[in-house]
Coordinates of C-alpha atoms in Angstrom, one line a residue:
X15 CA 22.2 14.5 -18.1
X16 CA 24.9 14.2 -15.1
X17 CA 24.4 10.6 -14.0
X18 CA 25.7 9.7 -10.2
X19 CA 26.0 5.9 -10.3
X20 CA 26.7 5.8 -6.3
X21 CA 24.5 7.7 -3.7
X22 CA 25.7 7.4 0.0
X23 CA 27.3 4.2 -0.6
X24 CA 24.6 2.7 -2.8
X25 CA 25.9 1.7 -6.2
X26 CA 22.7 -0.1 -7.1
X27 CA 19.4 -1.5 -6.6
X28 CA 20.0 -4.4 -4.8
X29 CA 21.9 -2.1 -2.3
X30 CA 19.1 0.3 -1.5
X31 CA 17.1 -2.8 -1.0
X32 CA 19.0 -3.7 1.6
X33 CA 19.2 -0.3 3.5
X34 CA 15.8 0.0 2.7
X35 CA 14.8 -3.3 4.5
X36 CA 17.1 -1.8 7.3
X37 CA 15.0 0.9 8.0
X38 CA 12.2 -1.6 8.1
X39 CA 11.0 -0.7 4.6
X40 CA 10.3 -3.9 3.0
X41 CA 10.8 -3.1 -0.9
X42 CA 10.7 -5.5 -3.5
X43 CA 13.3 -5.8 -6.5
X44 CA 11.1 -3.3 -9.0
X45 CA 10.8 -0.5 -6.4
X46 CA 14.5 -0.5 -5.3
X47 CA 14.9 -0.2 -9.2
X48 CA 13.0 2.4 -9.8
X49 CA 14.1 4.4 -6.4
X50 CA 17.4 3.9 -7.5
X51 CA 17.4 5.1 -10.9
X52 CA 15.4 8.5 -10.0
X53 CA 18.4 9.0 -7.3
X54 CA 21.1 8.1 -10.0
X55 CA 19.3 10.1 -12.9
X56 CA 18.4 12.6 -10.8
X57 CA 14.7 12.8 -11.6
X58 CA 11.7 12.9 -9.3
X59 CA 10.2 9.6 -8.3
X60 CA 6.1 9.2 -8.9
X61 CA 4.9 6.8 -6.8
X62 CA 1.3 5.7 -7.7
X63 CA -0.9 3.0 -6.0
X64 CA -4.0 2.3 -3.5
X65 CA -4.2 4.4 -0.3
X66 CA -2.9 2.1 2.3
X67 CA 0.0 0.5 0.0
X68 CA 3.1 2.2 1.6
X69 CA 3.3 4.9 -0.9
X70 CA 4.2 7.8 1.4
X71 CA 6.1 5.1 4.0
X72 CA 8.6 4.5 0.6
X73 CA 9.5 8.2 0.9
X74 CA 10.0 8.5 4.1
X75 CA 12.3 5.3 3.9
X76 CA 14.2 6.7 1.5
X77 CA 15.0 9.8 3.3
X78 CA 15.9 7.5 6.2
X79 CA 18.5 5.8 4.0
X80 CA 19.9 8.9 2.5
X81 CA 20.5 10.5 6.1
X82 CA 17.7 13.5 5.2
X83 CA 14.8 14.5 6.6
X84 CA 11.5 14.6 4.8
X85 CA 9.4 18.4 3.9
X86 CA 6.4 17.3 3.1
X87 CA 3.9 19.5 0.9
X88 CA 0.4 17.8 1.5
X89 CA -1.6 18.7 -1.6
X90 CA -5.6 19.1 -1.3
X91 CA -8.1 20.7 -3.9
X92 CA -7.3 24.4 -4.5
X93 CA -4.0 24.2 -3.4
X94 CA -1.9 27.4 -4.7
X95 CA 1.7 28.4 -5.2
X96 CA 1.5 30.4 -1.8
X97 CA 0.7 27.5 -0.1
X98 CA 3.5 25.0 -1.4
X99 CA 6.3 28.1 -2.0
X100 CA 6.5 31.0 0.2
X101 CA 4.3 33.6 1.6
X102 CA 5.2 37.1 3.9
X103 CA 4.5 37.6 7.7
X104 CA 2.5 40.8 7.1
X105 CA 1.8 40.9 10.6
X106 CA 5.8 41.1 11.3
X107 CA 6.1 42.9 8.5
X108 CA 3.8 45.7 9.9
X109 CA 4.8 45.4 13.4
X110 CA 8.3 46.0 12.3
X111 CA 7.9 48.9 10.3
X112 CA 5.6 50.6 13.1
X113 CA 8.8 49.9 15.8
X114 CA 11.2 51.3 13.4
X115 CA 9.7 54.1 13.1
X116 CA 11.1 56.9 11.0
X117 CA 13.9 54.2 10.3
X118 CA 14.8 52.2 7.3
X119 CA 13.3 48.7 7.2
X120 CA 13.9 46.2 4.8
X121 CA 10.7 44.4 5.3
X122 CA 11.8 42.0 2.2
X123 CA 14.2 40.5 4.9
X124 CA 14.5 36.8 5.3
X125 CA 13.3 37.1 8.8
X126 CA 9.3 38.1 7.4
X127 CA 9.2 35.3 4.7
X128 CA 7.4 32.0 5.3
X129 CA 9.0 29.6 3.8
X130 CA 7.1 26.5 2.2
X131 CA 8.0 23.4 1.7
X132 CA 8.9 23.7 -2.2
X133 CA 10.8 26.5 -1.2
X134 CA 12.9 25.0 1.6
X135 CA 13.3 22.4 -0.6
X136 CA 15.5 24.4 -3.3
X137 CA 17.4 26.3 -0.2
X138 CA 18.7 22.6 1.3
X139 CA 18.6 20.4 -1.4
X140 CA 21.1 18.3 0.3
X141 CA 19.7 18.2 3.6
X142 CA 15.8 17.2 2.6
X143 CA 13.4 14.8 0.5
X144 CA 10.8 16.8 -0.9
X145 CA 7.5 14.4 -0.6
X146 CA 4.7 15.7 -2.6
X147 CA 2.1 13.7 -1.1
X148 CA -1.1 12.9 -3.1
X149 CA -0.6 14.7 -6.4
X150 CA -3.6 13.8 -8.0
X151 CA -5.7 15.6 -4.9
X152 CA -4.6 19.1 -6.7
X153 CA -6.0 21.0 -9.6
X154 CA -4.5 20.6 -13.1
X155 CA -3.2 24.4 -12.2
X156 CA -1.2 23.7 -10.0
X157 CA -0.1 20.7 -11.4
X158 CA 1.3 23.1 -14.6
X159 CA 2.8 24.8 -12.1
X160 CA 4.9 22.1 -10.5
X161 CA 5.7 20.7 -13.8
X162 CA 7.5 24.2 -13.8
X163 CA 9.0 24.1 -10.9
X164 CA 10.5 20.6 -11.4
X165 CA 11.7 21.6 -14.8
X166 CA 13.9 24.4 -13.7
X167 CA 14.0 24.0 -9.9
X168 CA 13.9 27.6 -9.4
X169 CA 11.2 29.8 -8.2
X170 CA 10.8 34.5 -8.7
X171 CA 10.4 36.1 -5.6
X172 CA 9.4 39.3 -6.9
X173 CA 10.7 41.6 -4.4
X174 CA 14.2 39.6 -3.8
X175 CA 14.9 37.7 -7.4
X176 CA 15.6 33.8 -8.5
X177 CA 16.1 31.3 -6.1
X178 CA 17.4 28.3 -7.7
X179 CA 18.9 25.4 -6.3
X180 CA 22.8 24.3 -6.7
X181 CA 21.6 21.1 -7.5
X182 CA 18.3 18.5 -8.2
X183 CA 16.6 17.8 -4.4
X184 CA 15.3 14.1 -4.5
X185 CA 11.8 14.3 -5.3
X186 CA 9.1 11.9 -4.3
X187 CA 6.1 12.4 -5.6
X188 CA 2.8 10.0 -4.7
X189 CA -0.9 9.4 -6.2
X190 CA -3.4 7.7 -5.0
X191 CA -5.0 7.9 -9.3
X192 CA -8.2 9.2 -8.4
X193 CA -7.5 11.5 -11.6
X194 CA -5.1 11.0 -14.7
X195 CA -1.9 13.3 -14.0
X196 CA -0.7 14.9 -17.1
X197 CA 1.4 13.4 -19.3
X198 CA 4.3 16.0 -19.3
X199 CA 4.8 15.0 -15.6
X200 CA 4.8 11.6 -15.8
X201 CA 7.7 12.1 -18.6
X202 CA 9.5 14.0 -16.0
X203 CA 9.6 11.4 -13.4
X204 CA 10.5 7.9 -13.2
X205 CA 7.7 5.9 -12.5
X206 CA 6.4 2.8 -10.2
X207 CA 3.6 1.4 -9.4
X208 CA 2.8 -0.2 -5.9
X209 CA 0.2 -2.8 -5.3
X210 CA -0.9 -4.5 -2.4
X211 CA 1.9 -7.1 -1.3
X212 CA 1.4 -10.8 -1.5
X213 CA 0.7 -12.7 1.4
X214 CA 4.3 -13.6 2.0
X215 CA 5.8 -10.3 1.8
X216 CA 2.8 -8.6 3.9
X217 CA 3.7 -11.5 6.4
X218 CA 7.5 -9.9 6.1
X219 CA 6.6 -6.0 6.7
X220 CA 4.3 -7.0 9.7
X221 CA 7.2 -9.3 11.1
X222 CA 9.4 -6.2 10.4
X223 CA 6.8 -3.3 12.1
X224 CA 4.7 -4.8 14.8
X225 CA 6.0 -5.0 18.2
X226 CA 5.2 -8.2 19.4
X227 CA 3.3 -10.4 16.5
X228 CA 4.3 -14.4 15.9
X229 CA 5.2 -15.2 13.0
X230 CA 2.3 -17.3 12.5
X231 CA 0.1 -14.7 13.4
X232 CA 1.9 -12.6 10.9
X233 CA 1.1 -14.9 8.5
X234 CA -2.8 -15.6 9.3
X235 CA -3.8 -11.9 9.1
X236 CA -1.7 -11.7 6.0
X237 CA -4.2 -13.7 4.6
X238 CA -7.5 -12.8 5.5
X239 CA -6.7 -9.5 4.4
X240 CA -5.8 -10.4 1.3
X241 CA -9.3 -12.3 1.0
X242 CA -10.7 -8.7 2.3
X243 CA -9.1 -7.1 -0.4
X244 CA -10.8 -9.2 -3.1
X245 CA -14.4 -7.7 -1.7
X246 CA -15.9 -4.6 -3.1
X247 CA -15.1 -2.3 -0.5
X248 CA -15.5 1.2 -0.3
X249 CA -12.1 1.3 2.1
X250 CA -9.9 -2.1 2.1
X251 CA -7.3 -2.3 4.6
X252 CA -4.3 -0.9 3.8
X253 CA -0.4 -2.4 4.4
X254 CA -0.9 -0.1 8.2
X255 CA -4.0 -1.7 9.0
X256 CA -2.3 -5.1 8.7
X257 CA 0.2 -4.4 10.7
X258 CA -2.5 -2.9 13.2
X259 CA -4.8 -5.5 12.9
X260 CA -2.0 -8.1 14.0
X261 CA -1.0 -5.9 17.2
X262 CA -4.6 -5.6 18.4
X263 CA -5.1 -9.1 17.8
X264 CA -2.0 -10.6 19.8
X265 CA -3.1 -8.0 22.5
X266 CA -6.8 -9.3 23.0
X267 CA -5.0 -12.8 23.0
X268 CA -2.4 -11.6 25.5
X269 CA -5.8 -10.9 27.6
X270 CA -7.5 -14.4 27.1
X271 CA -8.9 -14.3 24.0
X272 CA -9.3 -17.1 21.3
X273 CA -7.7 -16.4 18.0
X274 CA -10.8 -16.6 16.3
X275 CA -12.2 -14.2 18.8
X276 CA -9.4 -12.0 19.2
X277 CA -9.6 -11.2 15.3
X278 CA -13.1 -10.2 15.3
X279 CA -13.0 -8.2 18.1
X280 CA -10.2 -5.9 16.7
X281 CA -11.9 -6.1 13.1
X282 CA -12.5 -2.1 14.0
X283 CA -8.5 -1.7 13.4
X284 CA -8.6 -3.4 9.4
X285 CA -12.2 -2.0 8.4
X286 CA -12.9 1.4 9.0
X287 CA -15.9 1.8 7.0
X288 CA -19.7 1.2 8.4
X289 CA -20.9 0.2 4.7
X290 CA -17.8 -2.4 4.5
X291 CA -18.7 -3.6 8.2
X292 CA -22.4 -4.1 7.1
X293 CA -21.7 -5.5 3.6
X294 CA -19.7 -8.4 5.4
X295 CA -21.9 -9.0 8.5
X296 CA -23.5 -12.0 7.6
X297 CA -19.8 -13.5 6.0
X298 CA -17.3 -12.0 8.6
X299 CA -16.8 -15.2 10.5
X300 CA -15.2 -16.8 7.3
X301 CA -12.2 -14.2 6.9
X302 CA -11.2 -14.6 10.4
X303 CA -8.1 -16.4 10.7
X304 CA -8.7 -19.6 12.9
X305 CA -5.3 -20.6 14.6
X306 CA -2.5 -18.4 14.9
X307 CA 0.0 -18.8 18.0

């Protein structure tokens, strides 16, 4: 296995940590590991965790860092190869072969073929990040199939031949667990898990993303969320909804509102759920943050 110890400058973890807090990613030591040692090894990173936890954020972070964009192949139930590889314009296909007329056509031409994420990925494997985004949302088919496609990094276009690429594209992958993935993938990839930051370091990430929060502020919503998170929820507030929450918050204070009533006004940003909202009625006066300025 050809190991690249430096990628774009970075010869280790504590490096990408840093570019990665640059680009207002705030990682912690064990993801910058991780992150790292998929680049280095050249292996696909699995990212698993929560919805809300900065799974997807990570990979586009990382892209930022390495100077790529990201192609992003959403996965949903009954997802299919066409869908994440390549499929033909037929209607160009046809339009071209009636203005040709008794003329020769290749309609196997570039120009008809729609390429997919998973495809483009292999064509420009230095210029991309391919994000799989929410894994666990597909069928175990296609999931067979991508274990595949990361195992050779080459897909058969019938009517042209072999596309491979000339090297590994970095590979993100993310789920949200709401299934087991199969164990041959998860040998494939390095793997991290990302929880829900501690107060401090959610205090960090909304100091580092919102506009125009205090840092005491920063700090107060921290922490009621984290006391939101320890209720049964059906939706708790994700690492966005923090950061949301905060915003809203300052704003309705900008305008003359208390703190106390400023965070309940914008509670709408951090719980999104009408269950969640009803469940805490009676209680939601003792999560609200009292002083922040």
């Amino acid at each position: 296995m050809p190991v690249k110890p430096s990628i774009v400058g970075i010869d280790g973890p504590d490096r990408l940590r840093d570019a990665l807090n640059a680009a207002q990613y705030i990682a912690g030591d064990d993801l910058s590991t991780a992150a790292y040692l998929a680049l280095a090894l050249g292996k696909p990173l699995l990212l698993e965790g929560a919805p809300g936890v900065g799974k997807t954020e990570a990979a586009k972070a990382i892209a930022s860092v390495l100077g790529r964009r990201v192609v992003r192949l959403q996965c949903f139930e009954g997802i299919d190869a066409a869908s994440a590889l390549y499929e033909w314009n037929y209607t160009r296909q046809m339009l071209a072969i009636r203005q040709a007329g008794d003329d020769y056509i290749n309609i196997y031409d570039d120009q008809f073929l729609l390429q997919r994420p998973m495809l483009e990925a292999l064509r420009s494997p230095d210029d991309c990040v391919l994000l799989i985004d929410e894994i666990d949302r597909s069928d175990q088919e296609f999931e067979a199939f991508l274990l595949e496609f990361l195992s050779d990094f080459a897909i058969s276009i019938p009517e042209t031949g072999t596309v491979r690429a000339q090297r590994p594209p970095v590979v993100v992958l993310t789920s949200n667990r709401t299934r087991d993935l199969h164990e041959a993938l998860r040998r494939r990839c390095v793997y991290h898990w990302i929880d829900y930051p501690d107060i401090h370091l959610e205090s960090r990430i909304v100091m580092a993303r919102a506009s125009s929060v205090a840092e005491a502020t920063a700090a107060a919503v921290s922490a009621a969320v984290a006391k939101l998170r320890t209720e049964p929820l059906a939706k708790p507030p994700g690492v966005a909804e923090t950061v949301e929450w905060a915003e809203a918050a300052t704003l309705l204070h900008d305008q003359g509102a208390t703190w106390p009533e400023a965070f309940r006004r914008a509670i709408g940003v951090a719980l999104k759920d009408h269950d969640d909202l009803a469940f805490l009625e009676e209680r939601l006066d003792s999560f609200m943050p009292q002083e922040a300025a």
